Amino acid sequence: MGMIESNENGITILAIDGNLDAEGTQLMEEKVVGLLEGGETSLLFDFSGLDYINSSGLRVLVLAYQRLKKTSGKVAICGIKDYIQEVFEVSGYDKIFPLYTTKEDAVSAM
Amino acid sequence: MSDNIISFRMTNKENCFQCFRPKVEAFGEEHGLPKKVIFHLTLVLDELVTNIIDYGYADFDEHPIDVAINLDEEIITIRLEDDSEPFNILEAPEPDLEAPLEERDHLGGMGIHLVKNMVDGIAYAREDNKNVLLLTKKFNKNCCSDDE
C-alpha cells in the first residue's frame, strides 16, 4: 500500500495506492487518527489507485466520518473504481460518503 | 485448460490474505474469470477467514483452515472448512444499515453482510467438530466489463 498526503484549499488529501488489506488498513488508520488528533477538519480519500478494500478499510472511513461529524468537518472520497464502488453500495456507505469521480471535482465541491 | 479446482490449506498463524490472494488471482486469470468476480472471491475469503481468526478460537494453538474453489461452467463453488468454534453465518445478525452512521456504536457484521451479498448461495454444516461452509457464486463470462 502506498499513501501520499497533500493539501489543496485547506483539504488534506490522502491518495491511497494498492491494497487496503489488514496491513494497509492499519497504516491508513494510524495516519487518519494522527490527522484527526492534529485537528484536521477536511479529509479527502483519493482512491483512484486503490485496488482492494475490505470491511476493515471501510471501518476506518467510518471512524473518520464519525469524528469529523462531531466537529462539523468534512470527509469525501474520489476516484473509486467500479468494482470497489459496489462495496460501498452493498454496505450502504455510498449514501453517507460523498463520492466524486475526480479529485478536482471533490476539491471544488468541498 | 487446467484443472477446474484448486484447494489449499492455511493456518490461523499465517498471513492468510497474502497466502490465498495470489492463488485465487492465478486461478481466476487462468480460467478467464472477470476481474470483478476475482475481486468478489478474494473479498469473500478475506472476510470469512478474518472472522474465523479474530473470533473463532478459544486457545492459542495453530489450526488448519482448508479452502477449495471449484469452477463448473459459470458457477463457482467455495468450500471453507475450519475447526473453530461453531459459527453459522446464516444466523449471524445483520448490521443496521438504516441507523445514522454517527449513532452506530457497533460497526461489526459488515464483513458478513458483504459476503452474503457477493455470493448467490450459502450452506452451512457442523461436521466432525468443524464448520463447513459451501458458497456458490454464479457469473456470466461475457457480461462483465473488465475495463478497470
mmCIF file of C-alpha atoms in Angstrom, chain B residues 70-122:
data_model
loop_
_atom_site.group_PDB
_atom_site.id
_atom_site.type_symbol
_atom_site.label_atom_id
_atom_site.label_comp_id
_atom_site.label_asym_id
_atom_site.label_seq_id
_atom_site.Cartn_x
_atom_site.Cartn_y
_atom_site.Cartn_z
ATOM 1 C CA ASN B 70 -14.335 -25.263 -7.939
ATOM 2 C CA LEU B 71 -15.370 -23.841 -11.281
ATOM 3 C CA ASP B 72 -18.130 -25.507 -13.268
ATOM 4 C CA GLU B 73 -19.072 -23.530 -16.369
ATOM 5 C CA GLU B 74 -20.384 -20.328 -14.859
ATOM 6 C CA ILE B 75 -20.800 -21.454 -11.266
ATOM 7 C CA ILE B 76 -18.050 -21.139 -8.703
ATOM 8 C CA THR B 77 -18.242 -23.151 -5.503
ATOM 9 C CA ILE B 78 -16.122 -22.291 -2.500
ATOM 10 C CA ARG B 79 -15.773 -24.764 0.347
ATOM 11 C CA LEU B 80 -14.290 -23.456 3.553
ATOM 12 C CA GLU B 81 -13.585 -25.792 6.439
ATOM 13 C CA ASP B 82 -12.221 -24.885 9.852
ATOM 14 C CA ASP B 83 -12.175 -26.293 13.369
ATOM 15 C CA SER B 84 -13.005 -23.046 15.138
ATOM 16 C CA GLU B 85 -15.972 -22.538 17.450
ATOM 17 C CA PRO B 86 -19.347 -23.230 15.793
ATOM 18 C CA PHE B 87 -20.340 -20.247 13.672
ATOM 19 C CA ASN B 88 -23.312 -20.343 11.353
ATOM 20 C CA ILE B 89 -23.095 -17.368 9.053
ATOM 21 C CA LEU B 90 -26.776 -17.806 8.170
ATOM 22 C CA GLU B 91 -27.714 -16.988 11.761
ATOM 23 C CA ALA B 92 -25.343 -14.036 12.137
ATOM 24 C CA PRO B 93 -27.173 -10.756 12.799
ATOM 25 C CA GLU B 94 -27.292 -8.214 10.005
ATOM 26 C CA PRO B 95 -25.844 -4.746 10.604
ATOM 27 C CA ASP B 96 -28.424 -1.976 10.948
ATOM 28 C CA LEU B 97 -27.843 -0.123 7.691
ATOM 29 C CA GLU B 98 -30.654 2.331 8.395
ATOM 30 C CA ALA B 99 -29.274 3.761 11.649
ATOM 31 C CA PRO B 100 -27.388 7.049 11.189
ATOM 32 C CA LEU B 101 -23.719 6.244 10.943
ATOM 33 C CA GLU B 102 -22.724 8.695 13.676
ATOM 34 C CA GLU B 103 -25.013 6.874 16.103
ATOM 35 C CA ARG B 104 -23.697 3.416 15.409
ATOM 36 C CA ASP B 105 -21.513 2.228 18.262
ATOM 37 C CA HIS B 106 -21.123 -1.223 16.891
ATOM 38 C CA LEU B 107 -19.747 -1.482 13.385
ATOM 39 C CA GLY B 108 -19.439 -5.250 13.342
ATOM 40 C CA GLY B 109 -21.244 -7.507 10.949
ATOM 41 C CA MET B 110 -20.325 -5.578 7.828
ATOM 42 C CA GLY B 111 -17.868 -8.211 6.630
ATOM 43 C CA ILE B 112 -20.506 -10.929 6.863
ATOM 44 C CA HIS B 113 -23.014 -8.612 5.189
ATOM 45 C CA LEU B 114 -20.598 -8.134 2.262
ATOM 46 C CA VAL B 115 -20.103 -11.900 1.985
ATOM 47 C CA LYS B 116 -23.840 -12.572 1.894
ATOM 48 C CA ASN B 117 -24.278 -10.026 -0.867
ATOM 49 C CA MET B 118 -21.408 -11.218 -3.024
ATOM 50 C CA VAL B 119 -22.464 -14.843 -3.337
ATOM 51 C CA ASP B 120 -25.666 -16.478 -4.588
ATOM 52 C CA GLY B 121 -25.903 -19.436 -2.254
ATOM 53 C CA ILE B 122 -24.735 -20.266 1.264
#
